[in-house]
mmCIF file of C-alpha atoms and ligand atoms in Angstrom:
data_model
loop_
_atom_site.group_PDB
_atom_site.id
_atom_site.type_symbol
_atom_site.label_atom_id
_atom_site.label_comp_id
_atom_site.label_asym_id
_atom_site.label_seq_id
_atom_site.Cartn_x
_atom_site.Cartn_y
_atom_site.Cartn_z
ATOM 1 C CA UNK A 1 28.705 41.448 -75.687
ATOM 2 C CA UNK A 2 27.916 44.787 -77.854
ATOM 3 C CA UNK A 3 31.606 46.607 -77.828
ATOM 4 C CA UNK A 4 31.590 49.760 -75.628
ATOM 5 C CA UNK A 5 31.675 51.334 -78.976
ATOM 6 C CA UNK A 6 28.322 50.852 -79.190
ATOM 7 C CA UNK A 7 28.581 48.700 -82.393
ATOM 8 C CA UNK A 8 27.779 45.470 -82.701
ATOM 9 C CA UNK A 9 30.429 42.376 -82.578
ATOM 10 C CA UNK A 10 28.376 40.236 -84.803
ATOM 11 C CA UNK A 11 26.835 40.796 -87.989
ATOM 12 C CA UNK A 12 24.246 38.421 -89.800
ATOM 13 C CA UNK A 13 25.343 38.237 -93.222
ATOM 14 C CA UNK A 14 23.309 35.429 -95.265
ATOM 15 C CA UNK A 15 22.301 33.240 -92.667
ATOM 16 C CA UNK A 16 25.356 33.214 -90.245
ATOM 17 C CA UNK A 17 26.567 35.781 -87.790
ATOM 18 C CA UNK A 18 30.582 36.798 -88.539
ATOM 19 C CA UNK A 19 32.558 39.037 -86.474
ATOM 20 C CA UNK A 20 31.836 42.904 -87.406
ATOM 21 C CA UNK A 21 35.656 43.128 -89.365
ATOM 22 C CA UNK A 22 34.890 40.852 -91.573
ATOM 23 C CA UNK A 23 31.800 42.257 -93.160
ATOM 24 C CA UNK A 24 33.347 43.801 -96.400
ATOM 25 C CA UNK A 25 32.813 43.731 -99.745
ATOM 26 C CA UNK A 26 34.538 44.428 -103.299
ATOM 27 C CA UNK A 27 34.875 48.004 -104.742
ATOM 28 C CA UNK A 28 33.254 46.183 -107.367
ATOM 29 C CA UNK A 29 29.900 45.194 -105.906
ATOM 30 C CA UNK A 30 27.376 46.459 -107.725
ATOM 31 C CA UNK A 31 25.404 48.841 -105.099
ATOM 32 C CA UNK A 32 28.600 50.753 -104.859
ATOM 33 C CA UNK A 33 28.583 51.617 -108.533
ATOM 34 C CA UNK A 34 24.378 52.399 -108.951
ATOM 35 C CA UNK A 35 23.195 52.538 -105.393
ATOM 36 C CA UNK A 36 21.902 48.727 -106.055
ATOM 37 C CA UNK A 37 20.129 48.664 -102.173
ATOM 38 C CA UNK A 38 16.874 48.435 -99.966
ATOM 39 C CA UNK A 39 17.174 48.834 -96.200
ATOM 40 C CA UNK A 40 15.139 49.265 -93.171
ATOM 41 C CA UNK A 41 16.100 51.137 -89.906
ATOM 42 C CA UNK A 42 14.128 49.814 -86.791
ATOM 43 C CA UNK A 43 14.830 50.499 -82.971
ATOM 44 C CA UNK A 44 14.815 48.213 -80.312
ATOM 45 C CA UNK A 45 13.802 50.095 -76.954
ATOM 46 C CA UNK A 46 14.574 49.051 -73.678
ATOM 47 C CA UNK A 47 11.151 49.025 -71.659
ATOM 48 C CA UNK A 48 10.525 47.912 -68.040
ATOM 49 C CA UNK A 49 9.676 44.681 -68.945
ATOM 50 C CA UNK A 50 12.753 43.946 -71.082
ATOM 51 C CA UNK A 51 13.955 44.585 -74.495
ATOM 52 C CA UNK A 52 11.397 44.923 -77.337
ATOM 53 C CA UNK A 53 11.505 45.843 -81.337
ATOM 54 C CA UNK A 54 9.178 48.626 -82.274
ATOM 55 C CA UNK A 55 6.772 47.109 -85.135
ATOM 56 C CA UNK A 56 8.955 44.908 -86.567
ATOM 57 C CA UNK A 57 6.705 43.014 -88.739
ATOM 58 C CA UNK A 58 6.054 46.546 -90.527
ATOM 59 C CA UNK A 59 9.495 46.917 -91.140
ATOM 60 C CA UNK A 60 10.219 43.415 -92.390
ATOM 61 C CA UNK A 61 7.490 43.549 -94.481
ATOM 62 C CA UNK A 62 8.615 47.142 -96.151
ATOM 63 C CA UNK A 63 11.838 46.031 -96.480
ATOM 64 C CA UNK A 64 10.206 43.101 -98.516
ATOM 65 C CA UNK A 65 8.121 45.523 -100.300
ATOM 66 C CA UNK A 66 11.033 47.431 -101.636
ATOM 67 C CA UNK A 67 12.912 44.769 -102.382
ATOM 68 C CA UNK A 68 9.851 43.527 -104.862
ATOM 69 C CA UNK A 69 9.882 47.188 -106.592
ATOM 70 C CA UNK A 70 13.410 46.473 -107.182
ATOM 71 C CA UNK A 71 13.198 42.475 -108.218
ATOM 72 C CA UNK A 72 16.165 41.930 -105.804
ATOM 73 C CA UNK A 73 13.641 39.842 -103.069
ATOM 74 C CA UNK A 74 16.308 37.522 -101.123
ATOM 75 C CA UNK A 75 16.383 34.499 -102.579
ATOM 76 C CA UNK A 76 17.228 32.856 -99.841
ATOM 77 C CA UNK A 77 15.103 34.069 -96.927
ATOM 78 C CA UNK A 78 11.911 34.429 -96.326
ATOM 79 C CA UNK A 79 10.029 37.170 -94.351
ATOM 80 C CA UNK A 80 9.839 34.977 -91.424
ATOM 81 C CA UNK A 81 13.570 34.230 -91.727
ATOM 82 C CA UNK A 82 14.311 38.010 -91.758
ATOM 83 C CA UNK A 83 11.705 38.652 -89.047
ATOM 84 C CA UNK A 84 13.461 36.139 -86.530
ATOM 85 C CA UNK A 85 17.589 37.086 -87.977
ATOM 86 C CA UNK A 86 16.538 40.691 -86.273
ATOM 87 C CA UNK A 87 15.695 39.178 -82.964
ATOM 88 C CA UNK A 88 18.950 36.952 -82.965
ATOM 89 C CA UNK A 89 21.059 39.986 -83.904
ATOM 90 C CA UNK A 90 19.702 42.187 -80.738
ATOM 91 C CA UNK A 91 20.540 38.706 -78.415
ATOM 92 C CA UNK A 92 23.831 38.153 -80.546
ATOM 93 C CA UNK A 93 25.135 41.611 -79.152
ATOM 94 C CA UNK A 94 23.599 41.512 -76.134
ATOM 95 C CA UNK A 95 21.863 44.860 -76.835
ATOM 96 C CA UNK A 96 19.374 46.300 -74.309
ATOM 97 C CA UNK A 97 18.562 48.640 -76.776
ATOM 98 C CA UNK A 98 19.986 49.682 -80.319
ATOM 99 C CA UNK A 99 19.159 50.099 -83.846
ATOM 100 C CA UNK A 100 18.597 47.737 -86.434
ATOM 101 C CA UNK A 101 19.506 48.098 -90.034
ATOM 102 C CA UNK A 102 19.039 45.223 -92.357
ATOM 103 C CA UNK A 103 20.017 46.051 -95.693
ATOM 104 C CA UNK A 104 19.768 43.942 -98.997
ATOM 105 C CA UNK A 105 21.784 44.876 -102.231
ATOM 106 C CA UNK A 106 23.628 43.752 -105.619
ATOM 107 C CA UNK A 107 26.978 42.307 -104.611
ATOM 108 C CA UNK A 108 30.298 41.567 -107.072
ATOM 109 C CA UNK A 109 28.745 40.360 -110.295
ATOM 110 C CA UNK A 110 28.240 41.908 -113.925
ATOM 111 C CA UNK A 111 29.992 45.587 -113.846
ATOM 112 C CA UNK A 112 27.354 47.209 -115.871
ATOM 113 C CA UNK A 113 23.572 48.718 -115.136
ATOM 114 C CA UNK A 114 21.823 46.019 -115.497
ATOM 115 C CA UNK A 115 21.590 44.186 -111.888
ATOM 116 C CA UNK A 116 19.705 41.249 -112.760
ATOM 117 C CA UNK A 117 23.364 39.477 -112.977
ATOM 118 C CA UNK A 118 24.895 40.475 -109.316
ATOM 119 C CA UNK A 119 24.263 38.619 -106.196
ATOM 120 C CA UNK A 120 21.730 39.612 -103.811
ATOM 121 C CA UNK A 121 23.377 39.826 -100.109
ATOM 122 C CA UNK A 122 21.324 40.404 -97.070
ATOM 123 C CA UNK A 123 23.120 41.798 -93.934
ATOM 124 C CA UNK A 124 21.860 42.626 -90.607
ATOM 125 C CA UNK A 125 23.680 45.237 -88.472
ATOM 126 C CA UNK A 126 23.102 46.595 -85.482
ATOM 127 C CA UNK A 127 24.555 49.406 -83.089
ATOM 128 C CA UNK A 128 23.796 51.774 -80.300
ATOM 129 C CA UNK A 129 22.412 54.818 -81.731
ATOM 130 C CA UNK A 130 20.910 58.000 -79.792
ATOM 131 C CA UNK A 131 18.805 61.017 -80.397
ATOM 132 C CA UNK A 132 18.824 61.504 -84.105
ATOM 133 C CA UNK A 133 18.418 65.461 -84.163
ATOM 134 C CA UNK A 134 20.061 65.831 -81.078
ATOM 135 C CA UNK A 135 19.491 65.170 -76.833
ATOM 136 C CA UNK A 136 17.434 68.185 -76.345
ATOM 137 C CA UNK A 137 15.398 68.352 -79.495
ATOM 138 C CA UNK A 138 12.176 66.178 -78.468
ATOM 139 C CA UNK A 139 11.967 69.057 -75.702
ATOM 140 C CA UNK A 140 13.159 72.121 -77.567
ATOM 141 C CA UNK A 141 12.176 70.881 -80.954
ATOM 142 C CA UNK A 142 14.783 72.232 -83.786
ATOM 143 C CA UNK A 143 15.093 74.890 -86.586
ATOM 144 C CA UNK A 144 14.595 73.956 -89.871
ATOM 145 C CA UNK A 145 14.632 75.240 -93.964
ATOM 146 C CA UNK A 146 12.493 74.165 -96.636
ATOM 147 C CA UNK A 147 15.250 72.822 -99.068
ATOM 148 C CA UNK A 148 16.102 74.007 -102.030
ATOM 149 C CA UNK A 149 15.516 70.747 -103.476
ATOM 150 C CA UNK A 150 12.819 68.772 -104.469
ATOM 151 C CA UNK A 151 11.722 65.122 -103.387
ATOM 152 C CA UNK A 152 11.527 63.258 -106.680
ATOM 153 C CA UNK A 153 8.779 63.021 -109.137
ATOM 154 C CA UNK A 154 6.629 60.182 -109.491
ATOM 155 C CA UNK A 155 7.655 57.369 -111.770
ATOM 156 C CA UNK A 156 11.322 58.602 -111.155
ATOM 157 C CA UNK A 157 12.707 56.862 -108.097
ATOM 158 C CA UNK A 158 9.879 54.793 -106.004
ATOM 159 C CA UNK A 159 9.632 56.983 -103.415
ATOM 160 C CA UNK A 160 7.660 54.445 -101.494
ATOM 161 C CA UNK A 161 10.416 52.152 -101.539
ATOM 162 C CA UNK A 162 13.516 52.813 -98.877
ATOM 163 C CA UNK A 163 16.021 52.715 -101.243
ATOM 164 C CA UNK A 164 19.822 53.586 -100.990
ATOM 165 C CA UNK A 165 19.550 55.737 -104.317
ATOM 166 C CA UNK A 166 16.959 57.688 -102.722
ATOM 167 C CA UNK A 167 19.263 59.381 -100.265
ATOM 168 C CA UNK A 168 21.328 60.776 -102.598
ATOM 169 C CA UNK A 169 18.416 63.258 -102.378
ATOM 170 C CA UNK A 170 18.428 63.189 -98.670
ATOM 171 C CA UNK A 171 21.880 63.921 -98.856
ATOM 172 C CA UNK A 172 21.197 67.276 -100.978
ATOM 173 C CA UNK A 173 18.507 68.032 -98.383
ATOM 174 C CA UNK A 174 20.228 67.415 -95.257
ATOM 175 C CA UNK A 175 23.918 69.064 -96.470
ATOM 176 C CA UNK A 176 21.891 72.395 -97.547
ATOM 177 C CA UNK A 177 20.293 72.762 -94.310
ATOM 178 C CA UNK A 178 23.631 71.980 -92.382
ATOM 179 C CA UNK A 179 25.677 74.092 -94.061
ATOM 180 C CA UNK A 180 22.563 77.166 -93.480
ATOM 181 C CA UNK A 181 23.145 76.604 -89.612
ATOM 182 C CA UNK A 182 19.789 74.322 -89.457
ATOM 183 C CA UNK A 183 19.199 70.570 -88.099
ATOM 184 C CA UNK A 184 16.687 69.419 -91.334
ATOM 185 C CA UNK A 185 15.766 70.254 -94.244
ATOM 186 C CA UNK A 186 11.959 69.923 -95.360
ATOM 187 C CA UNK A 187 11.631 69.055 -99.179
ATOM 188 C CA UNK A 188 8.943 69.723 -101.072
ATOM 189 C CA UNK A 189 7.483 67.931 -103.429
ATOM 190 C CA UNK A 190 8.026 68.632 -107.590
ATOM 191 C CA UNK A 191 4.477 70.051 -107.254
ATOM 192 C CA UNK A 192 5.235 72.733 -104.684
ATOM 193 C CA UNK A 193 3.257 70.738 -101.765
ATOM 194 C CA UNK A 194 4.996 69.632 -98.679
ATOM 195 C CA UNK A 195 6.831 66.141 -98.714
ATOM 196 C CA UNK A 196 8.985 65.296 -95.951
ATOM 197 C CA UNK A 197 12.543 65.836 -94.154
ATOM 198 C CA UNK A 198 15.431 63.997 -95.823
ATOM 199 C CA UNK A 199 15.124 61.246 -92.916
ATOM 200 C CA UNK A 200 11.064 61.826 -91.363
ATOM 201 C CA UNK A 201 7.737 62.367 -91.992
ATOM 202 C CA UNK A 202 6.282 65.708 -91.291
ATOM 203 C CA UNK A 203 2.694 66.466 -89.149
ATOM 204 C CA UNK A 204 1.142 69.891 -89.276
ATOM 205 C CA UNK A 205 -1.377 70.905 -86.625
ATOM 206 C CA UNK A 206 -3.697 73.801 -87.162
ATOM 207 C CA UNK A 207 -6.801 74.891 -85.262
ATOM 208 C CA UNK A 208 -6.887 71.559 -83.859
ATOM 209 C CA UNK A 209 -6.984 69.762 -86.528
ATOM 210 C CA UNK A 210 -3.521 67.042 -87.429
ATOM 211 C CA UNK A 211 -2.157 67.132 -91.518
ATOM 212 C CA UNK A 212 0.435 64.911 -93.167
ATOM 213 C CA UNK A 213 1.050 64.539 -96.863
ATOM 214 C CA UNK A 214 -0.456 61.430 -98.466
ATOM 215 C CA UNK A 215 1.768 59.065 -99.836
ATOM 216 C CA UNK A 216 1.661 60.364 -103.255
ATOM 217 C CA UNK A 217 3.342 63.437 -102.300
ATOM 218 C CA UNK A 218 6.564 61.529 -102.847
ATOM 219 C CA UNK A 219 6.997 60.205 -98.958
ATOM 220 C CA UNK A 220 7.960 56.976 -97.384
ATOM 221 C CA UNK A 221 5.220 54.898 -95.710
ATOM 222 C CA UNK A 222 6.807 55.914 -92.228
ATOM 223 C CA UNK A 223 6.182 53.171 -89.767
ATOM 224 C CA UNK A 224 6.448 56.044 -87.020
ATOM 225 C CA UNK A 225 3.666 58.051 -89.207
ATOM 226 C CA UNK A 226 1.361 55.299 -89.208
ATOM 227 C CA UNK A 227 1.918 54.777 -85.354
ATOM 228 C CA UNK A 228 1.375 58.678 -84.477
ATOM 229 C CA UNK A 229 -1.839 58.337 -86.726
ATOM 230 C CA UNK A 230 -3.245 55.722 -84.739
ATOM 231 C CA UNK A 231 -2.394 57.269 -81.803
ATOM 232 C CA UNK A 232 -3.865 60.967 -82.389
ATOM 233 C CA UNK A 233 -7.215 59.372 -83.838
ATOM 234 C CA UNK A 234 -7.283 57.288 -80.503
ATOM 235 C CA UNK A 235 -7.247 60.729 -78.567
ATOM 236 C CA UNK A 236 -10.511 61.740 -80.788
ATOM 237 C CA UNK A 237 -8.179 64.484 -83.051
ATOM 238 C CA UNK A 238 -9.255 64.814 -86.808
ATOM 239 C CA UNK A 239 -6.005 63.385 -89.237
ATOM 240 C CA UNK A 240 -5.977 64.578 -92.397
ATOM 241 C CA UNK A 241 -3.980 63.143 -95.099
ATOM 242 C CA UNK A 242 -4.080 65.477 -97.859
ATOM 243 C CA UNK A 243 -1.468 68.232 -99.883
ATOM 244 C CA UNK A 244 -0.170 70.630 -98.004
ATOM 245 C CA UNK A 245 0.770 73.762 -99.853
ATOM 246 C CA UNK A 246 4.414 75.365 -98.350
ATOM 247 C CA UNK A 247 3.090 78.615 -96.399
ATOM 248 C CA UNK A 248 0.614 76.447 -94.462
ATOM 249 C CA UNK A 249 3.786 75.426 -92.736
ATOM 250 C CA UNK A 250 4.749 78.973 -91.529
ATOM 251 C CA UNK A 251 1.245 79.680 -90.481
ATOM 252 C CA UNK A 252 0.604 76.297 -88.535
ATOM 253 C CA UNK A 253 0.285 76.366 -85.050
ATOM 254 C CA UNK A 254 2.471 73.151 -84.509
ATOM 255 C CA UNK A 255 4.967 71.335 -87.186
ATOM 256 C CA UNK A 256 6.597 67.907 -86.051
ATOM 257 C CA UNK A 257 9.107 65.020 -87.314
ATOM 258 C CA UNK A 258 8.123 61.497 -87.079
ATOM 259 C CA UNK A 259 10.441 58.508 -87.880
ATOM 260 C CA UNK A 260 12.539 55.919 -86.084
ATOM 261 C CA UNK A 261 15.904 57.650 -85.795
ATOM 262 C CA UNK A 262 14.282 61.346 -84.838
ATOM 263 C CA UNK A 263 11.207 59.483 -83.150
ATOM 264 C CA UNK A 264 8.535 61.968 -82.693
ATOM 265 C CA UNK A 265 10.327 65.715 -82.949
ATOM 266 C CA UNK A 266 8.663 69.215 -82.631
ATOM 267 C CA UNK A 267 9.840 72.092 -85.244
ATOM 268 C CA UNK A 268 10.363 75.756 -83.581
ATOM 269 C CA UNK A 269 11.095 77.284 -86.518
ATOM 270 C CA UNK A 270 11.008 77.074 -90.197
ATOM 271 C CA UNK A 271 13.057 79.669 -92.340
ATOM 272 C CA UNK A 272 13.244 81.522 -89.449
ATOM 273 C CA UNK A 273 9.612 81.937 -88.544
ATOM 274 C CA UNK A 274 8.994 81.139 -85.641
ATOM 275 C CA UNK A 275 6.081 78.324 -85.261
ATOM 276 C CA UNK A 276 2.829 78.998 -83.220
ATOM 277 C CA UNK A 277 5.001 80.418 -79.776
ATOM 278 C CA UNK A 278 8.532 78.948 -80.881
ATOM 279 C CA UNK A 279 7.857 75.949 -78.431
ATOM 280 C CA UNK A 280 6.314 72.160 -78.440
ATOM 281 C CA UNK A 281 3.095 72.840 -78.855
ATOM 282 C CA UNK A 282 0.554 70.145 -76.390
ATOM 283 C CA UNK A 283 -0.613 68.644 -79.186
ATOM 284 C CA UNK A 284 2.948 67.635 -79.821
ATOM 285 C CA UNK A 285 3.508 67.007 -76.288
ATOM 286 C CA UNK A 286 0.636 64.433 -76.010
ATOM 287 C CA UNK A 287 1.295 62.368 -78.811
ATOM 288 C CA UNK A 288 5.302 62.492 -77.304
ATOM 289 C CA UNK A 289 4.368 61.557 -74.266
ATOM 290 C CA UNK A 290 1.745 58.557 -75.489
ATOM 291 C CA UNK A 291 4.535 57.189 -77.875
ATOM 292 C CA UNK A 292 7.127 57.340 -75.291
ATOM 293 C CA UNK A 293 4.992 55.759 -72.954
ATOM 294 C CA UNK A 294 4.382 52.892 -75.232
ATOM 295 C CA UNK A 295 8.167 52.484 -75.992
ATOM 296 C CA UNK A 296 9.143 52.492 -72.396
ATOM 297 C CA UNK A 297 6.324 49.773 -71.478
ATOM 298 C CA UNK A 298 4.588 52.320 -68.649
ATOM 299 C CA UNK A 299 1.651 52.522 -71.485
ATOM 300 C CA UNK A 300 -0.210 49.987 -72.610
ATOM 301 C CA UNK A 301 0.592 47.927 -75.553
ATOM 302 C CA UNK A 302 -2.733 48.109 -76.469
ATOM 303 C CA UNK A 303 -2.122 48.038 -80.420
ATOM 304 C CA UNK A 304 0.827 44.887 -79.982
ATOM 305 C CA UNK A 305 3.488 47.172 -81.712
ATOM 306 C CA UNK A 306 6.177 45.675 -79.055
ATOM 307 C CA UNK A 307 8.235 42.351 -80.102
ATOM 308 C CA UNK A 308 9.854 41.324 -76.905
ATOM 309 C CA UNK A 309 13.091 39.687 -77.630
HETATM 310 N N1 PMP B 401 10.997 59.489 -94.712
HETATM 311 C C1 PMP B 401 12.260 59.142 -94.993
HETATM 312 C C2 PMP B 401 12.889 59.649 -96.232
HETATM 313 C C3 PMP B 401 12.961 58.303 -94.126
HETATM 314 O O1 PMP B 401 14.221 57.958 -94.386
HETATM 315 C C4 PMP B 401 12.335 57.853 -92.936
HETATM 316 C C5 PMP B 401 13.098 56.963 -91.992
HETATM 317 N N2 PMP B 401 12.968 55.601 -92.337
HETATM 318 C C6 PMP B 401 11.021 58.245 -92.688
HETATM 319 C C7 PMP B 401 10.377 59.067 -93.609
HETATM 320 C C8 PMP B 401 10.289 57.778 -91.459
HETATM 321 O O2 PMP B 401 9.950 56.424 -91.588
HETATM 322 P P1 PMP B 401 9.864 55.486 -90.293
HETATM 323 O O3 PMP B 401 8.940 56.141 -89.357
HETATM 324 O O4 PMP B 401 9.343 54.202 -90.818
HETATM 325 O O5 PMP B 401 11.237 55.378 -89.761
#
C-alpha cells in the first residue's frame, strides 16, 4: 500500500523492487558530480474504468532516446522490460493514480568527466503528485514572465533529450519567475523566438489559428504537445509549428502550457499584459475539456493513448 504520504513504499531499482529507504546512493556517484542522468515523468490517471498510464510507450521510448544521445542505454533492460517495470511499480504501491519517474544515470565509478567508466542504474519511482501550477490554475490559468534566460543553443545540451543537466536551466527559469511573484517562466530561445516554460510546452492561438515552436527552437518533444496536436487537428483547427517571435505572445488571443505535471494550462498574463480578456480562452477550454475527458475514460480512447494497468 502507497504510504499516506503519498510516496511510494517500493522502488524498482535494477530489476527488483526495495523498500523506498533504501534507495540511496554514494556522494560519489557520478550524476551527482556532472548531472550524469535521463528521466521521464509520466502520470497514471485514475479513469472510470480503472487505473491507466497516459502514453507510456512514448515515454519509454524517449527515455530510450535520451539515453542513446547520452551512450548510457541500460544495459540490462530492454524497452519492453522498462515498459512493463512501470506497470508493476503503479500495482507495487497500490496507486490509483500517481506519477511515474524512471530515471537512468552514472552511479559510483571513475571520479572524473568522462562517464563511460560509472555504472548505469535504472530506478523507477513513483508518488502521488497533484496540480503542478497549482489547484485552480487549469480554470484561472496563471501569470507568467518571459525569463531572463535563454533555453540553450543547439549543439550545446540536446535539448531534445530529458536530461538532468538540462534543468539546471529550468532551475534559472523557474527561480527568476518565483522570486518576480509569477508561477513560470517562458524562455526564449538564443535566437529571440519563443521556446518553452522551464517544465512545458507552450501553444499560442491567434485568429483561430493554434502555434507551437518546432523542435528546433530548443524544446522537448512533449508527449502532452504531441497529444494536444492531435487533438486540435481532430477538431478541424489549423496547427502550426513554426518560430514564434516574443511580442506575438503579448498580442495572442490565447497562450497555454502543455506537459504531464501542468497537463494542459491556460496563461492570463505574460509580463503583466493581460492575454486576449485575462481568462481561458474556448479554444483552451475545448482542448481541456477533450484531454480531460480522455484521461478520465468519459471520452473515447479513440487514439489508444490509455495503458490500463
Ligand atoms: N519541456 C520541458 C522542459 C519539460 O520538462 C517537459 C516535461 N517533461 C515538457 C516540455 C513537456 O513534456 P511532456 O508533455 O512530455 O511532459
Amino acid at each position: 500500500m502507497a504510504s499516506n504520504k503519498g510516496l511510494a513504499d517500493k522502488i524498482w531499482h535494477n530489476g527488483q523492487f526495495i523498500p523506498w529507504s533504501d534507495a540511496n546512493i554514494h556522494v560519489m556517484s557520478h550524476v551527482v558530480h556532472y548531472g550524469t542522468a535521463v528521466f521521464e515523468g509520466i502520470r497514471c490517471y485514475k479513469t472510470n474504468k480503472g487505473s491507466a498510464i497516459f502514453r507510456l510507450p512514448e515515454h519509454v521510448k524517449r527515455l530510450f532516446n535520451s539515453a542513446k544521445i547520452y551512450r548510457m542505454t541500460p544495459p540490462d533492460f530492454s524497452y519492453e522490460q522498462i515498459y512493463q517495470a512501470c506497470i508493476d511499480s503503479v500495482k507495487e504501491n497500490s496507486f490509483e493514480e500517481c506519477y511515474i519517474r524512471p530515471v537512468i544515470f552514472r552511479g559510483l565509478g571513475e571520479f572524473g568527466v568522462n562517464p563511460l567508466n560509472s555504472p548505469i542504474e535504472t530506478y523507477i519511482i513513483t508518488w502521488f503528485w497533484g496540480k503542478y501550477l497549482g489547484p485552480e490554475a487549469l480554470e484561472k490559468g496563471v501569470e507568467v514572465q518571459v525569463a531572463s534566460w535563454n533555453r540553450f543553443s543547439p549543439n550545446t545540451l540536446p535539448a531534445l533529450a530529458k536530461a538532468g543537466a538540462n534543468y539546471m536551466n529550468s532551475q534559472l527559469i523557474k527561480m527568476e519567475a518565483i522570486e518576480h511573484g509569477y508561477a513560470e517562466g517562458i524562455a526564449l530561445d538564443t535566437y529571440g523566438y519563443v521556446s518553452e516554460g522551464s517544465g512545458e510546452n507552450i501553444f499560442i492561438v491567434r485568429d483561430g489559428i493554434i502555434y507551437t515552436p518546432p523542435i528546433c527552437a530548443s524544446v522537448l518533444p512533449g508527449i502532452t504537445r504531441h497529444s494536444i496536436i492531435k487533438l486540435a487537428k481532430e477538431f478541424g483547427y489549423k496547427v502550426r509549428e513554426e518560430m514564434v517571435p516574443r511580442e506575438i505572445l503579448y498580442i495572442a488571443d490565447e497562450v497555454f502550457f502543455t506537459g504531464t505535471a501542468a497537463e494542459v494550462t491556460p496563461i492570463c498574463s505574460i509580463d503583466k499584459i493581460h492575454i486576449g480578456n485575462g481568462r481561458r480562452g474556448p479554444i483552451t477550454k475545448k482542448l481541456q475539456e477533450e484531454f480531460f475527458g480522455i484521461l478520465s475514460g468519459e471520452k473515447e480512447d479513440r487514439f489508444g493513448w490509455l495503458q490500463y494497468i
